PDB file of C-alpha atoms in Angstrom:
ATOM      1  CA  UNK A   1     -74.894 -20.266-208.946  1.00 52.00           C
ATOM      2  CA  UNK A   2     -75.145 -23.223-211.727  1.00 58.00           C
ATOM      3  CA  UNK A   3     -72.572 -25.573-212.695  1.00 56.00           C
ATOM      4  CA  UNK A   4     -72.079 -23.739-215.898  1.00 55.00           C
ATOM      5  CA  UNK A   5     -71.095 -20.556-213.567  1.00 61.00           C
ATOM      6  CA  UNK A   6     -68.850 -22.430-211.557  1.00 49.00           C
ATOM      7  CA  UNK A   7     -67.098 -24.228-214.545  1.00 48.00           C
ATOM      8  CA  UNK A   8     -66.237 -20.953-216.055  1.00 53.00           C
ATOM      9  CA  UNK A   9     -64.799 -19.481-212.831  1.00 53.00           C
ATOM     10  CA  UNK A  10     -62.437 -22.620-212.672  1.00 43.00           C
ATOM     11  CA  UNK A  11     -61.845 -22.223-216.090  1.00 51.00           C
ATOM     12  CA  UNK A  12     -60.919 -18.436-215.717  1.00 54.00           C
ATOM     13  CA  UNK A  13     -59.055 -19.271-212.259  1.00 49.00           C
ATOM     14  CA  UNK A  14     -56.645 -21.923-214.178  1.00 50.00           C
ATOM     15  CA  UNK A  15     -56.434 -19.151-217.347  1.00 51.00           C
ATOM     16  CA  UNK A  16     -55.138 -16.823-214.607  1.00 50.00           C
ATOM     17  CA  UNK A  17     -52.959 -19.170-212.723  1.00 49.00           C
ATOM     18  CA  UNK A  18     -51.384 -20.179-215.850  1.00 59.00           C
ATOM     19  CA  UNK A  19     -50.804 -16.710-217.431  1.00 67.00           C
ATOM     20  CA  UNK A  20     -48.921 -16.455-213.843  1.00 71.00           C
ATOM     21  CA  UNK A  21     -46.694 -19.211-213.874  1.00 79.00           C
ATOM     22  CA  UNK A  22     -45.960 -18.276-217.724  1.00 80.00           C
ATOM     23  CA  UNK A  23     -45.157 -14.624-216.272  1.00 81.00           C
ATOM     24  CA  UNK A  24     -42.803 -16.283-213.436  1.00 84.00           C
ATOM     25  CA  UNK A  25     -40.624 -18.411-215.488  1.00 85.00           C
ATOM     26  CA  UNK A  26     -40.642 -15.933-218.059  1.00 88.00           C
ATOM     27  CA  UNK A  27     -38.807 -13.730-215.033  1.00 87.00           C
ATOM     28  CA  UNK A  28     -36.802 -16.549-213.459  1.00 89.00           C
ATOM     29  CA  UNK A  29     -35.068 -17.132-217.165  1.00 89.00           C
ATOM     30  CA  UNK A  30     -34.710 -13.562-217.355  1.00 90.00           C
ATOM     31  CA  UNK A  31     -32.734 -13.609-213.788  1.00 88.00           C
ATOM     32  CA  UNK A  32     -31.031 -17.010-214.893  1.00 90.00           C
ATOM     33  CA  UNK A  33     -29.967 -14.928-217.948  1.00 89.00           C
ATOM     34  CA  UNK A  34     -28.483 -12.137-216.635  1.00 88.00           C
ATOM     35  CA  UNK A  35     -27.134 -13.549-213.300  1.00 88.00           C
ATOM     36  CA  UNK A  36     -25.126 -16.203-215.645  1.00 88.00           C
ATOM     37  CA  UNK A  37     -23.945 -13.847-218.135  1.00 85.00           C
ATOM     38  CA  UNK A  38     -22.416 -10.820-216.200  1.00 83.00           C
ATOM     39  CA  UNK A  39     -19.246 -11.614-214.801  1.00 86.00           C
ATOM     40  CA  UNK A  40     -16.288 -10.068-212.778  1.00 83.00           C
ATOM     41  CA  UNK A  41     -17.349  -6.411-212.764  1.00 83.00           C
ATOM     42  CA  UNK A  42     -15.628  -6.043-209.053  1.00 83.00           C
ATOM     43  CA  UNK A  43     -11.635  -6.297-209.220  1.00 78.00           C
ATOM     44  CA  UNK A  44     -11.471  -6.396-205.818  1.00 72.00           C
ATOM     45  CA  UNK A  45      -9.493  -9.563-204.645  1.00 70.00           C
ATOM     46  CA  UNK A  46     -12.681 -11.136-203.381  1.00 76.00           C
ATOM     47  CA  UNK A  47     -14.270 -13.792-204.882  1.00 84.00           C
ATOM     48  CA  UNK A  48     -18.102 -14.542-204.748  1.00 88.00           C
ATOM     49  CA  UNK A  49     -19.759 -17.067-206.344  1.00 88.00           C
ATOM     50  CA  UNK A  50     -23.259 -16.164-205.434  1.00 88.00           C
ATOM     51  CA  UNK A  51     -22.849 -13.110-207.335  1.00 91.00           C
ATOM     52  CA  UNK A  52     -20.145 -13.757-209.812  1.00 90.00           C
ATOM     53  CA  UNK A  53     -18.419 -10.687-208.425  1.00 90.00           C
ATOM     54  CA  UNK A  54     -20.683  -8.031-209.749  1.00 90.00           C
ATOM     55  CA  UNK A  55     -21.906  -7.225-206.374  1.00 90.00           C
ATOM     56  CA  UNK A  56     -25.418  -7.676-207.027  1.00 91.00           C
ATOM     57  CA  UNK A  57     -28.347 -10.537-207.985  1.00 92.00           C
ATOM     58  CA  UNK A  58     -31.209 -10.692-210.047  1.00 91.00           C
ATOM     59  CA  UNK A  59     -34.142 -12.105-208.160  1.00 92.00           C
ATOM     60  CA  UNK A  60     -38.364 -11.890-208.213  1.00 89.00           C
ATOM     61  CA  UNK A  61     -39.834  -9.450-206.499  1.00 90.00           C
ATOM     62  CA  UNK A  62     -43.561  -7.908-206.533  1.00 85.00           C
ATOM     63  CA  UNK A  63     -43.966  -9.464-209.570  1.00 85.00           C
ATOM     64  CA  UNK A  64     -40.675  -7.818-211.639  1.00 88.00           C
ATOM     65  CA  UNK A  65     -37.172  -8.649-211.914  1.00 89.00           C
ATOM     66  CA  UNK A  66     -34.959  -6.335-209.096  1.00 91.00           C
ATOM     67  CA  UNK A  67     -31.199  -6.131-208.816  1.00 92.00           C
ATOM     68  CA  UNK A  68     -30.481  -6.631-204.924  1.00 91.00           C
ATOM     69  CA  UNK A  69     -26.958  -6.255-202.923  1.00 92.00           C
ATOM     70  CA  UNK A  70     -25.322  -9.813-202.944  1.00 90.00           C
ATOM     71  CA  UNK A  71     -24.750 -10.831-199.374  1.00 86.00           C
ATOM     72  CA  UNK A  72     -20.709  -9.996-200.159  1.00 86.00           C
ATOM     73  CA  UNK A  73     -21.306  -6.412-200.244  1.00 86.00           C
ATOM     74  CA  UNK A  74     -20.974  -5.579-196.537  1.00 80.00           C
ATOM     75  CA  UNK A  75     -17.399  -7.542-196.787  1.00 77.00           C
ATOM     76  CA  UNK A  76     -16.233  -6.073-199.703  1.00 82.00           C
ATOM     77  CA  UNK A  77     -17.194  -2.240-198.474  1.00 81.00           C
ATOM     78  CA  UNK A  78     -15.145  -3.365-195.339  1.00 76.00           C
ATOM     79  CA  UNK A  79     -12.040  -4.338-197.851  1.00 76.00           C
ATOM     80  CA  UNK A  80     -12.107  -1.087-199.413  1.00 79.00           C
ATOM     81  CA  UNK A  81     -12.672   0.754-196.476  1.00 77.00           C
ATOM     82  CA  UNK A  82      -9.198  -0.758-195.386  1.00 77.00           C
ATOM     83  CA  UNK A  83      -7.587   0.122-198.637  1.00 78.00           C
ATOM     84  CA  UNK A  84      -8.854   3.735-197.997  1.00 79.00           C
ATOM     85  CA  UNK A  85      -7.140   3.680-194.586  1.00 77.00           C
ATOM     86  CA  UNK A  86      -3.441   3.485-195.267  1.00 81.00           C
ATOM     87  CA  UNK A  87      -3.163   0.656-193.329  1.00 80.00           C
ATOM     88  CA  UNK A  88      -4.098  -2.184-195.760  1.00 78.00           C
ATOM     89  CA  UNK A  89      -0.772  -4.041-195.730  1.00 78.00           C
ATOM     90  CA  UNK A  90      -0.292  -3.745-191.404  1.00 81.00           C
ATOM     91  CA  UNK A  91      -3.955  -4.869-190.853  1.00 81.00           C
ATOM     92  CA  UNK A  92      -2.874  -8.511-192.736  1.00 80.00           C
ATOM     93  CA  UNK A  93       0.070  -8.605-189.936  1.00 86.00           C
ATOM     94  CA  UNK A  94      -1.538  -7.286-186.519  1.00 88.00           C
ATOM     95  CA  UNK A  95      -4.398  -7.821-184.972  1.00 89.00           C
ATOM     96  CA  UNK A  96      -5.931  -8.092-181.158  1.00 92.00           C
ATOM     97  CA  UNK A  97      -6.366 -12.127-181.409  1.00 90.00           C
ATOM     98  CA  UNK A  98      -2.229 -12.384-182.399  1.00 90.00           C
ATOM     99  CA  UNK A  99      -1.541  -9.764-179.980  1.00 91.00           C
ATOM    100  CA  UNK A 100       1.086 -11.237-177.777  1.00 87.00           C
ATOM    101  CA  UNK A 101       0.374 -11.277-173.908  1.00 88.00           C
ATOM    102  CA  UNK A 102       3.083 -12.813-171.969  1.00 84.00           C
ATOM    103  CA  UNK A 103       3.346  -9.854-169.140  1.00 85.00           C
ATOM    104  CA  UNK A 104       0.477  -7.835-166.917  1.00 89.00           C
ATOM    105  CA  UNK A 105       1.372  -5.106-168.591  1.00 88.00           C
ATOM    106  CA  UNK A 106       0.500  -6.669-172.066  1.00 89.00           C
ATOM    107  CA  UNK A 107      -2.575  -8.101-170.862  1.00 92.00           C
ATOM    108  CA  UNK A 108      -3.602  -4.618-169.233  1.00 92.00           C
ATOM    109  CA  UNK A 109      -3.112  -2.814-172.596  1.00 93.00           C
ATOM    110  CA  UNK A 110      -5.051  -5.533-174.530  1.00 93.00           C
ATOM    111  CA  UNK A 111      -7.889  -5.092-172.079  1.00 94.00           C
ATOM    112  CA  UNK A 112      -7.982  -1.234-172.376  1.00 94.00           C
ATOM    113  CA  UNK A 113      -8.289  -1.789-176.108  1.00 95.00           C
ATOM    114  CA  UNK A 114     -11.312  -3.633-175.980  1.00 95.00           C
ATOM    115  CA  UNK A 115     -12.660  -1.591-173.485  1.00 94.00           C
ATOM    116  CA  UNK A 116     -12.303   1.670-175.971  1.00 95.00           C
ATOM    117  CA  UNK A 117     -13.902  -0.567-178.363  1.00 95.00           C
ATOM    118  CA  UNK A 118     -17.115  -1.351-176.180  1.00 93.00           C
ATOM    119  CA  UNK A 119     -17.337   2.324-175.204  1.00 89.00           C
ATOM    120  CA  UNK A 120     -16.233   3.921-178.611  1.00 83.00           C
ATOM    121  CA  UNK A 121     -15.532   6.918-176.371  1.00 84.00           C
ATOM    122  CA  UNK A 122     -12.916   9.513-176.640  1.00 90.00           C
ATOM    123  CA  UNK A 123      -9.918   9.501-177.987  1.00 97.00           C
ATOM    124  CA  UNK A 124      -6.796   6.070-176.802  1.00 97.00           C
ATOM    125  CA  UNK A 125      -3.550   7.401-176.446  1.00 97.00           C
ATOM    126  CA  UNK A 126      -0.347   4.816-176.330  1.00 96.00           C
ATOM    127  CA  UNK A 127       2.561   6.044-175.578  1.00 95.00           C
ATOM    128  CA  UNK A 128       6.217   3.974-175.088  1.00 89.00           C
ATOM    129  CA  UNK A 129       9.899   2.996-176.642  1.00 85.00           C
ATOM    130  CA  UNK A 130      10.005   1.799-179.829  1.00 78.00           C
ATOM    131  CA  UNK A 131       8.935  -2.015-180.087  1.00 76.00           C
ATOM    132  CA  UNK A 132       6.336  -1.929-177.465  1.00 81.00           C
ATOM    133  CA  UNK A 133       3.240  -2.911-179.282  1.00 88.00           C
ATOM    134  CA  UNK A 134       2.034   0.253-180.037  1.00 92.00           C
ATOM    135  CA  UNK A 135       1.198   0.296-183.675  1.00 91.00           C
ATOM    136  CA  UNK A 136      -0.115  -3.333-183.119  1.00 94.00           C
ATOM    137  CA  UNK A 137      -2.507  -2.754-180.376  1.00 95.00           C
ATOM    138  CA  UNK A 138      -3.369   0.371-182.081  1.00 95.00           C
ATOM    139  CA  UNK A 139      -3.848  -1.009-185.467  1.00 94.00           C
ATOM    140  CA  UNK A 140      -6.015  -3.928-184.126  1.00 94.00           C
ATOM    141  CA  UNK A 141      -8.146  -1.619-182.713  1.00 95.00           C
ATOM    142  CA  UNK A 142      -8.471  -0.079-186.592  1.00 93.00           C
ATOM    143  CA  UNK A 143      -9.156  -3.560-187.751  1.00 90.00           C
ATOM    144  CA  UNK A 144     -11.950  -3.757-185.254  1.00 91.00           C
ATOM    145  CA  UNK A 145     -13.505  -0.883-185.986  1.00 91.00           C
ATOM    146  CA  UNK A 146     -13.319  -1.439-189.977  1.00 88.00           C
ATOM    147  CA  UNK A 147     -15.025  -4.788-189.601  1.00 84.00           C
ATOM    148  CA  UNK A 148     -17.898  -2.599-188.101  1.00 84.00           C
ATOM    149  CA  UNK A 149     -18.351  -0.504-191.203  1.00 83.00           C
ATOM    150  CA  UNK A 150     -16.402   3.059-189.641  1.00 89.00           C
ATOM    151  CA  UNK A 151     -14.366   4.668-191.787  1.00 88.00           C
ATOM    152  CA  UNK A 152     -10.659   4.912-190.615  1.00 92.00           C
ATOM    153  CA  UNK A 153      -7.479   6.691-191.907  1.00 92.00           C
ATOM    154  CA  UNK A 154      -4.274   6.531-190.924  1.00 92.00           C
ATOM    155  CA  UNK A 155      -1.301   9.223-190.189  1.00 93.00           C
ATOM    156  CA  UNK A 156       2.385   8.358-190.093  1.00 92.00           C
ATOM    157  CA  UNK A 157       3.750  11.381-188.400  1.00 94.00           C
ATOM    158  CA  UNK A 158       6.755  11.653-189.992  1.00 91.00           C
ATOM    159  CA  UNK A 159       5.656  10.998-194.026  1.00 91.00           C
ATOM    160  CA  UNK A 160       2.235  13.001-193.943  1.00 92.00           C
ATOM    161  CA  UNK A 161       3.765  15.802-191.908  1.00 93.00           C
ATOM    162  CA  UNK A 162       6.185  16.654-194.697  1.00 92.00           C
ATOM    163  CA  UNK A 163       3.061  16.725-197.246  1.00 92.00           C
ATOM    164  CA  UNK A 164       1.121  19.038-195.321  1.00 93.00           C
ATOM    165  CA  UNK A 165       3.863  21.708-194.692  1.00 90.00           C
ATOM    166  CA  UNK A 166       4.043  22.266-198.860  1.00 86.00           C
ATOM    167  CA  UNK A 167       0.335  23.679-198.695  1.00 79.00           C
ATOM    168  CA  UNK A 168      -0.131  22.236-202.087  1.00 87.00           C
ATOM    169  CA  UNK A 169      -3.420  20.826-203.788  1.00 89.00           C
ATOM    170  CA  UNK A 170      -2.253  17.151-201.904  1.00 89.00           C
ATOM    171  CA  UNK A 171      -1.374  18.508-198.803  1.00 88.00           C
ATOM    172  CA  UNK A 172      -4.689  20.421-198.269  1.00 92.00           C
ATOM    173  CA  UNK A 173      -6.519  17.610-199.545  1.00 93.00           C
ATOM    174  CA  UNK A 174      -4.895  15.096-197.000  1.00 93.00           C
ATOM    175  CA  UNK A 175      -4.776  17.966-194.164  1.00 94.00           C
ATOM    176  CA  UNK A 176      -9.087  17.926-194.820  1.00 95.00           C
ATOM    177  CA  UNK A 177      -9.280  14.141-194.702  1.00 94.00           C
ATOM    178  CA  UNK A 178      -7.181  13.659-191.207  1.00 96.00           C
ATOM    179  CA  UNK A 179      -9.670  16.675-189.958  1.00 96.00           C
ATOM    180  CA  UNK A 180     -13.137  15.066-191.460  1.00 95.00           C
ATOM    181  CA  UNK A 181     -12.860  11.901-191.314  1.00 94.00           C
ATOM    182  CA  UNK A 182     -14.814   9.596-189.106  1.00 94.00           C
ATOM    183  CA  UNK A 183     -11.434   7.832-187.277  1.00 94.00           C
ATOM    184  CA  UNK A 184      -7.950   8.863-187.203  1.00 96.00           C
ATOM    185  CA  UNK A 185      -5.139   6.902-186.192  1.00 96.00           C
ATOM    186  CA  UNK A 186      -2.008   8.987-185.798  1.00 96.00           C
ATOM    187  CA  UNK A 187       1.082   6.583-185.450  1.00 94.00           C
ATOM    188  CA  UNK A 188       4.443   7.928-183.794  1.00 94.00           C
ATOM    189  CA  UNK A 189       2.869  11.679-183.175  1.00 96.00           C
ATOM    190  CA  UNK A 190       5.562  14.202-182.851  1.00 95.00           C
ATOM    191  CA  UNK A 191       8.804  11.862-184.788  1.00 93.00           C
ATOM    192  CA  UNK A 192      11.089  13.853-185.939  1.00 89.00           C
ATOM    193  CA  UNK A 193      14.369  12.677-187.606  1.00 85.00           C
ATOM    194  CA  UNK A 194      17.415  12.333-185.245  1.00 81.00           C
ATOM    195  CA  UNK A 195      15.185  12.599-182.045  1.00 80.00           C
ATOM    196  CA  UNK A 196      15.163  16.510-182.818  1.00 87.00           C
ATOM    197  CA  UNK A 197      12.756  18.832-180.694  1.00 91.00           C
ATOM    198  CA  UNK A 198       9.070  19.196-182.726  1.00 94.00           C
ATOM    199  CA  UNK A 199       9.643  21.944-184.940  1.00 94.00           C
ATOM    200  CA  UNK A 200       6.239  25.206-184.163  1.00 95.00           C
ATOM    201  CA  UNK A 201       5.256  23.828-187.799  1.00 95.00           C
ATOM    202  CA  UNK A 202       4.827  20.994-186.208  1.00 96.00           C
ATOM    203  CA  UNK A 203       3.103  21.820-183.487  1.00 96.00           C
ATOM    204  CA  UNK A 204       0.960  24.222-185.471  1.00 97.00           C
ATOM    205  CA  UNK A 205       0.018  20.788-187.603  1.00 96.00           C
ATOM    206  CA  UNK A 206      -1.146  18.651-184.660  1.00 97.00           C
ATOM    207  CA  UNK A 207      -2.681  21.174-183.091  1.00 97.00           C
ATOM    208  CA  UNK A 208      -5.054  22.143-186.385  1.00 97.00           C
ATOM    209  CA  UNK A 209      -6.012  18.556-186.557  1.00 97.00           C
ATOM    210  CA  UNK A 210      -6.578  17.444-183.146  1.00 97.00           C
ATOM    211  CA  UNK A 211      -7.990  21.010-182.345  1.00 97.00           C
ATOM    212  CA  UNK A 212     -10.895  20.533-185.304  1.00 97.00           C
ATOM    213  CA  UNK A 213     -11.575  16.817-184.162  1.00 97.00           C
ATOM    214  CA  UNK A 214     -12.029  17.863-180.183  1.00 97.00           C
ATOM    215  CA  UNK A 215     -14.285  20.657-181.248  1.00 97.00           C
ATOM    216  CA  UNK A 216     -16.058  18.057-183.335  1.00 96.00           C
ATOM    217  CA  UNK A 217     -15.348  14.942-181.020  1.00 95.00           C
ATOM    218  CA  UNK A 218     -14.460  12.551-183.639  1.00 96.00           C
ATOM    219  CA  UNK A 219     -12.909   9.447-182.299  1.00 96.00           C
ATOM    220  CA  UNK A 220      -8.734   9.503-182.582  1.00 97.00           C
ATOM    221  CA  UNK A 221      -6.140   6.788-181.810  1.00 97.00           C
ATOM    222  CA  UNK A 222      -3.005   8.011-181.097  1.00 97.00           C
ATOM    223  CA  UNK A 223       0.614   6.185-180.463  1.00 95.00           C
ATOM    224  CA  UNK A 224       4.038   8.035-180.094  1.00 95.00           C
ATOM    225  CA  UNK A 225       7.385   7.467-178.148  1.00 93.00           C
ATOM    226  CA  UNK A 226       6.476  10.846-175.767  1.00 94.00           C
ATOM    227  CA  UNK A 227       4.455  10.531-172.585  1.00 93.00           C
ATOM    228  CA  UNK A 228       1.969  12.624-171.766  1.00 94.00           C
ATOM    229  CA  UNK A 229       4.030  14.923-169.971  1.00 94.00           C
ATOM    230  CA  UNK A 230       6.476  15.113-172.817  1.00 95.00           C
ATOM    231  CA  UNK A 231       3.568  16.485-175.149  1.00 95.00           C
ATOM    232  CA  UNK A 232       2.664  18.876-173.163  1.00 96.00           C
ATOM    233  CA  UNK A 233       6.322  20.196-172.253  1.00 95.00           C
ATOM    234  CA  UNK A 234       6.006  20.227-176.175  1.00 96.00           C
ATOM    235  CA  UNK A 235       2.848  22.427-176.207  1.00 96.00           C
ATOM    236  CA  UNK A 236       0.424  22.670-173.070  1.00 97.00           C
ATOM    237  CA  UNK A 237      -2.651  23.002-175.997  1.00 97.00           C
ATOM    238  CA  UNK A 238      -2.127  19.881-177.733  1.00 97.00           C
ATOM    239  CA  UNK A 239      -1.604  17.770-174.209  1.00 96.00           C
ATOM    240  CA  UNK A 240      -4.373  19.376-173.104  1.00 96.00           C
ATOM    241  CA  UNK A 241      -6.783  18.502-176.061  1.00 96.00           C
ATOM    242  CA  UNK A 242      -5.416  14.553-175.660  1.00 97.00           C
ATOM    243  CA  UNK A 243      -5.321  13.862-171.803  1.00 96.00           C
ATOM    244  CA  UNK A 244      -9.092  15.403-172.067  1.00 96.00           C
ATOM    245  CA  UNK A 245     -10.392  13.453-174.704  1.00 96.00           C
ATOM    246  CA  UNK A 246      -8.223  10.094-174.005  1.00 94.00           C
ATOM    247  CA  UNK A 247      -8.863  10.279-170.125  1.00 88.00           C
ATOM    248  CA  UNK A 248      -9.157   6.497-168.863  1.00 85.00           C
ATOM    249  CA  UNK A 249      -7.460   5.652-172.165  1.00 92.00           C
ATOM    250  CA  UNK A 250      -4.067   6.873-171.646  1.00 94.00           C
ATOM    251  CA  UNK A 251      -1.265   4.195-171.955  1.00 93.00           C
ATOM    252  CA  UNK A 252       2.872   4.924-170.978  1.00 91.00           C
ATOM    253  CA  UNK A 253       4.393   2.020-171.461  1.00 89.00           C
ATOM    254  CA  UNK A 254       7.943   2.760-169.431  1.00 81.00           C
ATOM    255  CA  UNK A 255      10.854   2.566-171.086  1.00 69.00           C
ATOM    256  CA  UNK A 256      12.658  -0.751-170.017  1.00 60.00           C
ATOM    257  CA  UNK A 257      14.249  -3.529-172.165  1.00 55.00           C
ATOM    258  CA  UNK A 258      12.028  -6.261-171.284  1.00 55.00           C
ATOM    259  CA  UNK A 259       9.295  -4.088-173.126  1.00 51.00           C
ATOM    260  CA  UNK A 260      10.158  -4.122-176.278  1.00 51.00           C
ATOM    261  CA  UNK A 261       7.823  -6.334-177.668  1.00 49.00           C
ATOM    262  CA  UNK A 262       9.505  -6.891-181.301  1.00 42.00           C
ATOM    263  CA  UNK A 263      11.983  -9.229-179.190  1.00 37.00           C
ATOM    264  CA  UNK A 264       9.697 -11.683-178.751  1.00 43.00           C
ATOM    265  CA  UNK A 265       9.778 -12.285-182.719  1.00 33.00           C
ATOM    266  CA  UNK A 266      13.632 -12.665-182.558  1.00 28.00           C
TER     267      UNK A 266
END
């Protein structure tokens, strides 16, 4: 090859290199462009500034200008994942880390809840007076498994039991959704007003929903003032269903002053 030859290969080479750094700023201004201009399209409560809050960047790739997740996207499907839940406002107050363990018996129920957690086995089943702890072990368990990406909903007995007895569009809607979805927490299973005996609708209730999630084995946190043995005095089905599924993970707290855990915030 002459040096004529070779001059006009550099020549082409730099024409090409040039054409491609042209082509790449042209595309970085583009990104620059849109990345500075939209603004704000989450409403979220969380505040990126990597993204601007729109959830997404404009970068290079293969030559063209892509829209990729921003890095806050995992957080913020977390967030609304809790807002789904129900249990938004109790996951700011409890948690395991503020979970208060000044007895054995504290520290034995903290221990069981990270155990379910490690297994994600079964069903966990809490049971004790009011004040024990029970929603706040139970909901710090919900936080956990959030912050892991599962979906979680959660049942107040006595409130969502009233909506699915009117077998209206809501009820059926919310009596799917504690069947389907992927965790349930029931809190205070079987409450009734004025300590009255579980009404059959009741018992019909629990044991739709808990019957359709052993079938399926979808995970199922449960708390409530009864015992085992008081559920299934209540109905030998719906004991059944829970002492199989919960197994290692059944909890009775006894019923003694010095266990009522909201006097230690007095």
């Amino acid at each position: 090859m002459d040096i004529q030859e070779k001059m006009k290969q550099i020549k082409e080479m730099n024409k090409n290199m040039d054409t491609s750094d042209r082509l790449t700023k042209l595309l970085q201004a583009e990104c620059d462009r849109t990345n500075s201009r939209v603004k704000n399209l989450l409403n979220d409560g969380y505040n990126c500034t990597k993204c601007n809050n729109r959830g997404w960047t404009a970068e290079i790739i293969d030559g063209a200008v892509r829209y990729v997740d921003c890095s806050c996207m995992p957080l913020r499907n977390n967030m609304n994942k809790a807002n789904k839940s129900g249990l938004s406002a109790i996951l700011k107050k409890y948690s395991l880390d503020n979970y208060k363990v000044s007895s054995e018996w504290q520290g034995k129920i903290k221990k069981s809840a990270y155990e379910f957690l490690e297994n994600k086995r079964g069903w966990f089943f809490i049971a004790g007076q009011s004040g024990a702890g029970k929603t706040h072990i139970c909901t710090g368990i919900c936080r956990e498994l959030i912050k892991t990406g599962h979906n979680v909903k959660y049942m107040l007995w006595l409130d969502d039991v009233y909506k699915l007895k009117k077998f209206d569009e809501e009820g059926e809607n919310l009596r799917e959704t504690l069947k389907s979805i992927e965790v349930l927490y029931i809190d205070d299973l079987f409450k009734t007003d004025r300590n009255e005996i579980p009404s059959s609708a009741d018992v019909r209730i629990a044991m739709e929903i808990l019957n359709f999630r052993y079938i399926n084995n979808k995970m199922t946190i449960i708390s409530t003032e009864k015992n085992i043995s008081e559920i299934f005095n209540i109905d030998v089905a719906v004991g059944g269903r829970i002492a199989e599924m919960s197994r290692e993970n059944i909890i009775n707290i006894k019923n003694e002053k010095e266990k009522n855990y909201r006097l230690d915030f007095v």
